[in-house]
Each structure stands twice: as C-alpha cells, then as structure tokens.
CSV table of C-alpha atoms in Angstrom, one decimal:
chain,number,residue,atom,x,y,z
A,1465,MET,CA,108.6,123.2,108.1
A,1466,SER,CA,107.6,119.6,108.6
A,1467,MET,CA,104.3,118.7,107.1
A,1468,PHE,CA,103.1,117.3,110.4
A,1469,ARG,CA,103.4,120.8,111.9
A,1470,LEU,CA,101.1,122.3,109.3
A,1471,PRO,CA,97.5,123.0,110.2
A,1472,ALA,CA,95.1,120.0,110.1
A,1473,ALA,CA,93.2,121.6,107.2
A,1474,GLU,CA,96.4,121.8,105.1
A,1475,ARG,CA,97.3,118.2,105.8
A,1476,GLU,CA,93.9,117.1,104.9
A,1477,GLY,CA,94.0,119.2,101.8
A,1478,PHE,CA,97.4,117.6,100.8
A,1479,ALA,CA,95.9,114.1,101.1
A,1480,ALA,CA,92.9,115.2,99.1
A,1481,GLY,CA,95.1,116.6,96.4
A,1482,PHE,CA,97.0,113.3,96.2
A,1483,ARG,CA,93.7,111.5,95.8
A,1484,ILE,CA,92.7,113.8,93.0
A,1485,ILE,CA,95.9,113.3,90.9
A,1486,SER,CA,96.5,109.6,91.8
A,1487,PRO,CA,94.4,108.1,88.9
A,1488,LEU,CA,96.7,110.0,86.4
A,1489,LEU,CA,100.0,109.2,88.0
A,1490,PRO,CA,100.6,106.0,85.8
A,1491,ALA,CA,100.1,108.1,82.6
A,1492,ILE,CA,102.5,110.8,84.0
A,1493,PHE,CA,105.0,108.2,84.8
A,1494,SER,CA,104.8,106.9,81.2
A,1495,TRP,CA,105.2,110.3,79.7
A,1496,GLY,CA,108.2,111.2,81.9
A,1497,LEU,CA,109.9,107.9,81.1
A,1498,VAL,CA,109.5,108.5,77.4
A,1499,THR,CA,110.9,112.1,77.7
A,1500,GLY,CA,113.8,110.8,79.7
A,1501,VAL,CA,114.6,108.2,77.0
A,1502,ALA,CA,114.4,110.9,74.3
A,1503,MET,CA,116.8,113.1,76.3
A,1504,SER,CA,119.3,110.3,76.7
A,1505,LYS,CA,119.3,109.7,73.0
A,1506,SER,CA,120.3,113.4,72.4
A,1507,VAL,CA,123.7,115.0,72.5
A,1508,LEU,CA,123.3,115.7,76.2
A,1509,THR,CA,125.3,113.8,78.7
A,1510,VAL,CA,123.4,112.0,81.6
A,1511,PRO,CA,124.3,114.8,84.2
A,1512,GLN,CA,123.3,117.5,81.7
A,1513,ALA,CA,120.0,115.8,80.9
A,1514,ILE,CA,119.1,115.3,84.6
A,1515,GLY,CA,120.0,118.9,85.4
A,1516,MET,CA,117.9,120.2,82.5
A,1517,SER,CA,115.0,118.1,83.6
A,1518,LEU,CA,115.2,119.4,87.2
A,1519,MET,CA,115.6,123.0,86.1
A,1520,LEU,CA,112.9,123.2,83.4
A,1521,TYR,CA,110.3,120.7,84.6
A,1522,ALA,CA,108.5,121.0,81.3
A,1523,GLY,CA,108.4,118.0,79.0
A,1524,SER,CA,107.4,119.9,75.8
A,1525,ALA,CA,110.1,122.5,76.2
A,1526,GLN,CA,112.7,119.8,76.9
A,1527,LEU,CA,111.7,117.9,73.8
A,1528,ALA,CA,111.6,121.1,71.7
A,1529,SER,CA,115.1,122.0,72.6
A,1530,LEU,CA,116.7,118.7,71.8
A,1531,PRO,CA,116.8,119.1,68.0
A,1532,LEU,CA,118.3,122.6,68.5
A,1533,PHE,CA,121.1,121.1,70.6
A,1534,ALA,CA,121.7,118.5,68.0
A,1535,ALA,CA,121.9,121.1,65.2
A,1536,GLY,CA,124.3,123.2,67.2
A,1537,MET,CA,122.1,126.2,67.3
A,1538,PRO,CA,123.1,129.3,69.3
A,1539,LEU,CA,122.2,129.4,73.0
A,1540,TRP,CA,119.9,132.4,72.5
A,1541,THR,CA,117.9,130.5,69.9
A,1542,ILE,CA,117.4,127.6,72.3
A,1543,LEU,CA,116.5,129.8,75.2
A,1544,LEU,CA,114.0,131.8,73.0
A,1545,THR,CA,112.4,128.5,71.8
A,1546,VAL,CA,112.1,127.2,75.4
A,1547,GLY,CA,110.7,130.6,76.6
A,1548,ILE,CA,108.0,130.7,73.8
A,1549,VAL,CA,107.0,127.1,74.5
A,1550,ASN,CA,106.6,127.8,78.2
A,1551,LEU,CA,104.6,131.0,77.7
A,1552,ARG,CA,101.5,129.1,78.7
A,1553,PHE,CA,102.9,129.1,82.3
A,1554,VAL,CA,102.5,132.9,82.3
A,1555,ILE,CA,98.8,132.2,81.6
A,1556,PHE,CA,98.6,129.6,84.3
A,1557,SER,CA,100.3,131.9,86.8
A,1558,ALA,CA,97.7,134.6,86.0
A,1559,GLY,CA,95.0,132.1,86.8
A,1560,LEU,CA,96.5,131.2,90.1
A,1561,GLN,CA,97.2,134.8,91.2
A,1562,PRO,CA,93.7,135.4,92.7
A,1563,HIS,CA,94.1,132.3,94.8
A,1564,PHE,CA,97.6,132.9,96.3
A,1565,SER,CA,98.3,136.6,96.0
A,1566,TYR,CA,98.3,136.9,99.8
A,1567,LEU,CA,101.4,134.6,100.1
A,1568,SER,CA,105.0,135.9,100.3
A,1569,LEU,CA,107.1,136.1,97.2
A,1570,PRO,CA,109.3,133.0,98.1
A,1571,ARG,CA,106.2,130.9,98.6
A,1572,ARG,CA,104.7,132.1,95.4
A,1573,ILE,CA,107.9,131.2,93.6
A,1574,ALA,CA,107.7,127.7,95.1
A,1575,LEU,CA,104.1,127.4,93.9
A,1576,GLY,CA,105.1,128.5,90.4
A,1577,TYR,CA,108.0,126.0,90.2
A,1578,VAL,CA,105.9,122.9,91.0
A,1579,ASN,CA,103.1,124.1,88.7
A,1580,GLY,CA,102.4,122.1,85.6
A,1581,ASP,CA,99.8,121.7,82.8
A,1582,LEU,CA,98.0,118.8,84.5
A,1583,GLY,CA,98.4,120.1,88.0
A,1584,PHE,CA,97.0,123.5,87.1
A,1585,VAL,CA,93.9,121.9,85.4
A,1586,MET,CA,93.2,119.6,88.2
A,1587,PHE,CA,93.5,122.3,90.8
A,1588,MET,CA,91.3,124.8,88.9
A,1589,ASN,CA,88.7,122.1,88.6
A,1590,GLN,CA,88.2,122.1,92.3
A,1591,ASN,CA,86.5,125.6,92.1
A,1592,PHE,CA,88.1,127.1,95.2
A,1593,ALA,CA,87.0,130.6,96.1
A,1594,ASN,CA,89.6,133.4,95.7
A,1595,GLY,CA,91.8,134.4,98.6
A,1596,TYR,CA,92.6,132.4,101.6
A,1597,VAL,CA,90.7,129.2,102.0
A,1598,PRO,CA,91.7,126.6,104.7
A,1599,GLY,CA,93.2,123.5,103.0
A,1600,LYS,CA,93.5,125.1,99.5
A,1601,GLU,CA,97.3,125.5,99.5
A,1602,GLY,CA,97.6,122.0,100.9
A,1603,THR,CA,95.4,120.7,98.1
A,1604,TYR,CA,97.5,122.5,95.5
A,1605,TYR,CA,100.7,121.0,96.8
A,1606,GLY,CA,99.1,117.6,97.1
A,1607,ILE,CA,98.3,117.7,93.4
A,1608,THR,CA,101.4,119.4,92.1
A,1609,LEU,CA,104.1,117.8,94.3
A,1610,SER,CA,102.7,114.3,93.4
A,1611,ASN,CA,103.0,115.2,89.7
A,1612,TRP,CA,106.5,116.7,90.3
A,1613,ALA,CA,107.8,113.6,92.1
A,1614,VAL,CA,106.4,111.0,89.7
A,1615,TRP,CA,107.6,113.1,86.7
A,1616,HIS,CA,111.2,113.4,87.9
A,1617,VAL,CA,111.5,109.8,89.1
A,1618,SER,CA,110.3,108.5,85.7
A,1619,SER,CA,112.3,111.1,83.7
A,1620,ILE,CA,115.6,110.4,85.5
A,1621,LEU,CA,114.9,106.6,85.2
A,1622,GLY,CA,114.4,107.1,81.5
A,1623,ILE,CA,117.6,109.1,81.2
A,1624,VAL,CA,119.6,106.5,83.0
A,1625,LEU,CA,118.1,103.5,81.2
A,1626,GLY,CA,117.7,105.1,77.8
A,1627,ALA,CA,120.9,103.7,76.4
A,1628,LEU,CA,119.6,100.2,76.9
A,1629,VAL,CA,116.4,100.8,74.9
A,1630,PRO,CA,116.6,100.4,71.1
A,1631,ASP,CA,115.2,103.1,68.9
A,1632,SER,CA,113.0,100.5,67.1
A,1633,TRP,CA,110.6,100.4,70.2
A,1634,GLY,CA,109.0,103.7,69.1
A,1635,LEU,CA,108.5,105.0,72.6
A,1636,GLY,CA,107.7,108.5,71.3
A,1637,PHE,CA,104.3,107.2,70.1
A,1638,ALA,CA,103.7,105.4,73.4
A,1639,GLY,CA,104.2,108.7,75.2
A,1640,THR,CA,101.6,110.4,73.0
A,1641,LEU,CA,99.2,107.6,73.8
A,1642,ALA,CA,99.9,108.1,77.5
A,1643,LEU,CA,98.8,111.7,77.2
A,1644,ILE,CA,95.4,110.9,75.8
A,1645,PRO,CA,93.8,109.4,79.0
A,1646,MET,CA,95.2,112.4,81.0
A,1647,MET,CA,93.5,114.8,78.7
A,1648,VAL,CA,90.2,112.9,78.6
A,1649,HIS,CA,90.1,112.7,82.4
A,1650,THR,CA,90.1,116.5,82.7
A,1651,ILE,CA,87.0,116.9,80.5
A,1652,ASN,CA,84.1,117.4,82.9
A,1653,SER,CA,81.9,120.0,81.3
A,1654,ARG,CA,80.8,121.3,77.9
A,1655,SER,CA,83.0,124.3,78.2
A,1656,THR,CA,86.0,122.1,78.8
A,1657,MET,CA,85.1,119.9,75.9
A,1658,LEU,CA,84.9,123.0,73.6
A,1659,ALA,CA,88.2,124.3,74.9
A,1660,VAL,CA,89.9,120.9,74.2
A,1661,ALA,CA,88.5,120.7,70.7
A,1662,LEU,CA,89.4,124.2,69.8
A,1663,ALA,CA,93.0,123.8,71.2
A,1664,SER,CA,93.4,120.6,69.2
A,1665,LEU,CA,92.2,122.2,66.0
A,1666,ILE,CA,94.4,125.3,66.5
A,1667,GLY,CA,97.4,123.1,67.3
A,1668,VAL,CA,97.0,121.1,64.1
A,1669,LEU,CA,96.3,124.1,61.9
A,1670,ALA,CA,99.3,126.0,63.3
A,1671,PHE,CA,101.6,123.0,63.4
A,1672,ASP,CA,104.1,124.4,60.9
A,1673,LEU,CA,104.7,127.6,62.9
A,1674,PRO,CA,108.2,128.0,64.3
A,1675,TYR,CA,109.2,127.7,68.0
A,1676,ARG,CA,106.1,125.5,68.7
A,1677,LEU,CA,103.9,128.6,68.6
A,1678,ASN,CA,101.0,126.3,67.9
A,1679,LEU,CA,101.1,125.3,71.6
A,1680,VAL,CA,100.8,128.9,72.8
A,1681,LEU,CA,98.0,129.6,70.3
A,1682,GLY,CA,96.2,126.5,71.3
A,1683,VAL,CA,96.3,127.4,75.0
A,1684,LEU,CA,95.1,131.0,74.3
A,1685,GLY,CA,92.2,129.6,72.1
A,1686,ALA,CA,91.2,127.1,74.8
A,1687,LEU,CA,91.1,129.8,77.5
A,1688,ALA,CA,89.1,132.1,75.3
A,1689,ALA,CA,86.6,129.4,74.5
A,1690,GLY,CA,86.2,128.3,78.1
A,1691,MET,CA,85.7,131.9,79.3
A,1692,VAL,CA,83.0,132.5,76.6
A,1693,CYS,CA,81.2,129.3,77.4
A,1694,ASP,CA,81.2,130.0,81.1
A,1695,GLU,CA,79.9,133.5,80.6
A,1696,LEU,CA,77.1,132.3,78.3
A,1697,ALA,CA,76.2,129.6,80.8
A,1698,SER,CA,76.1,132.2,83.6
A,1699,ARG,CA,73.8,134.5,81.5
A,1700,HIS,CA,71.5,131.5,80.7
A,1701,ALA,CA,71.2,130.6,84.4
A,1702,LYS,CA,70.3,134.2,85.2
A,1703,ARG,CA,67.6,134.3,82.5
A,1704,LEU,CA,66.1,131.1,83.9
A,1705,ALA,CA,66.2,132.5,87.4
A,1706,LEU,CA,64.3,135.6,86.3
A,1707,ALA,CA,61.8,133.7,84.2
A,1708,ASN,CA,61.1,131.3,87.1
A,1709,PRO,CA,61.4,133.2,90.3
A,1710,VAL,CA,61.1,131.3,93.6
A,1711,ARG,CA,57.8,132.2,95.3
A,1712,VAL,CA,57.9,132.3,99.1
A,1713,PRO,CA,54.5,132.1,100.8
A,1714,ILE,CA,53.9,135.2,103.0
A,1715,SER,CA,51.2,135.2,105.7
A,1716,THR,CA,48.7,138.1,105.4
A,1717,GLY,CA,46.5,139.7,107.9
A,1718,ASP,CA,43.5,137.7,106.6
A,1719,ASP,CA,45.4,134.5,107.2
A,1720,VAL,CA,46.1,135.5,110.8
A,1721,ALA,CA,42.5,136.5,111.4
A,1722,ALA,CA,41.3,133.2,109.9
A,1723,ASN,CA,43.6,131.2,112.2
A,1724,ALA,CA,42.7,133.2,115.3
A,1725,PRO,CA,39.3,131.5,116.0
A,1726,MET,CA,41.0,128.1,115.7
A,1727,ALA,CA,43.6,129.1,118.2
A,1728,THR,CA,40.9,130.4,120.6
A,1729,GLN,CA,38.9,127.2,120.3
A,1730,SER,CA,42.0,125.2,121.1
A,1731,VAL,CA,42.6,127.2,124.3
A,1732,GLU,CA,39.0,127.2,125.6
A,1733,PRO,CA,38.9,123.4,126.3
A,1734,GLN,CA,42.0,123.7,128.3
A,1735,LYS,CA,40.5,126.5,130.4
A,1736,ASP,CA,37.3,124.4,131.0
A,1737,ALA,CA,39.4,121.5,132.1
A,1738,VAL,CA,41.2,123.6,134.6
A,1739,HIS,CA,38.0,125.0,136.1
A,1740,GLU,CA,36.5,121.5,136.3
A,1741,ASP,CA,39.6,120.3,138.3
A,1742,ARG,CA,39.2,123.2,140.7
A,1743,ARG,CA,35.5,122.5,141.3
A,1744,THR,CA,36.2,118.9,141.9
A,1745,SER,CA,38.9,119.7,144.5
A,1746,GLY,CA,36.5,122.1,146.3
A,1747,GLU,CA,33.8,119.5,146.6
A,1748,ARG,CA,36.2,117.0,148.0
A,1749,ARG,CA,37.3,119.5,150.7
C-alpha cells in the first residue's frame, strides 16, 4: 500500500519518527560503513557480504561471525554464535508485544525485521500506551525504516569500497567512536543512566565469555536495572501523593447560608429600580 494512502495520523507519525531518529543518522552511517569495510576484508565475496548484511541486519552478529568464517568453523557453530548474539532481539520483541499484538502475523514479522537496537530504544522512549494508538505504527516505521535504509546504504557502500581502504586507517576504532554519541543521546533519565552503566560494567567483566555472551548478559542487566528503577520511582511518587494529598475546597451549608443575604441584597436594588420605572411611567400617563 502506498504511504500516501495511509491514514493521516500514520503519515504524521512516520514524519515524527524520522525527526526523532534523524540526529543519529550520521553516526549510524559511520557504523554501517565500518561494518561494511570489515566484511569486505573477510573471506566473504562481495555478493555474499551484501546478502549477509540484508538477511541479518545486525552489525554485532555480522562482525562476530567473520572470524568464524575465516577460521573455517562448522556452519552450526557460526549459526549458534549469531543466534546467541541476537538473543537480545527476543527481549526487544517482548517489549514491543503489548504495542503491536493486535496486528496480523505478517505485519508483526515486518515490524520485527526492521527492528534494531537504536530503533527499539528511540521508540520505547516515546512512552506510547499499549494497544492501538493512532500514529504509533507510523512513528515506529519512521524510526526503524530510516535506521534500516541508512544502515544498508552505508554498509553496502563499505563492502563495495572496502578493497580501496588500507588496513592502517584503523576504521574499527572509528566505528566504536561513532557508537558513543548514539548511546549518550538515548540517556534521558536516571534509570536509563543506571541501565547503561550496569550494561557497560557487565559487558567488560564478562568480555571473555564465548559467543559474545557478554552482550546478552549486559542487555538483561540493563533491563533489570531499568525496571527496578522505574518501580522504585513509581513507589516514591505514590508515597509523595499520599503524604501531600490535593485538597479541594467544598462548599458547606454554612457557606451557602452566609452568601444568601448577599445574593438577596443584590436582587433587592434591581426590584426597587423596576418599581420606580413603573411609577414613573404611570405618572406620565
């Protein structure tokens, strides 16, 4: 279906999603370019590297598999490694389930394919209500499709041009630097700050684990820390609400009785004025 046939709320949501992700697109382009160059330096041919990028759409899994291809590891080992690295997407899908469970299976599969680390974080930061919300699906696609398009353009460009870039340029470190501003941009609360700090700590301490399990453990630790912080903040807000209840003034019978004479006094002059006008009209006749 053409985008211009979508409801106006979804078109506006798509534009809003693009605006949300647009400040991070240069960093996404840099990371995709570096990943593409790394894939071109591997044992994969250019068509194989492009096909792998389009199928996986996961930079960390793509990079984790390259040394295994170079070492001639069995296919099941490579698939197992990629599956473990991408376990975080199971967690992301569970987070999106309350928002899009009403959609058909093909549409949910499409949502899952374009989902990514950064797109998931940016979408969840919008704090949409669960279930159907006008413009929510459009916002999701505005964020994730923009990420998807920029990633693949830069990744394919890196794959094609990778043979022309010397290894001495050290683009791997440049890609790591490109990720830092993306991560900092997503920190907008104390709970997010704690989640990022805990995930970083777990990732470093568990760095020597096989199959990049440190990434999975870091994601789980970050989610647990964020949920605990949000729950504590909610309880604190409830305690403050109970300690400082909002007092609404209620009119009592005494207040009504006290105001009644004032109302009577305000009406009496009006009656006198009417009677005076009638007497004046009778005298003129």
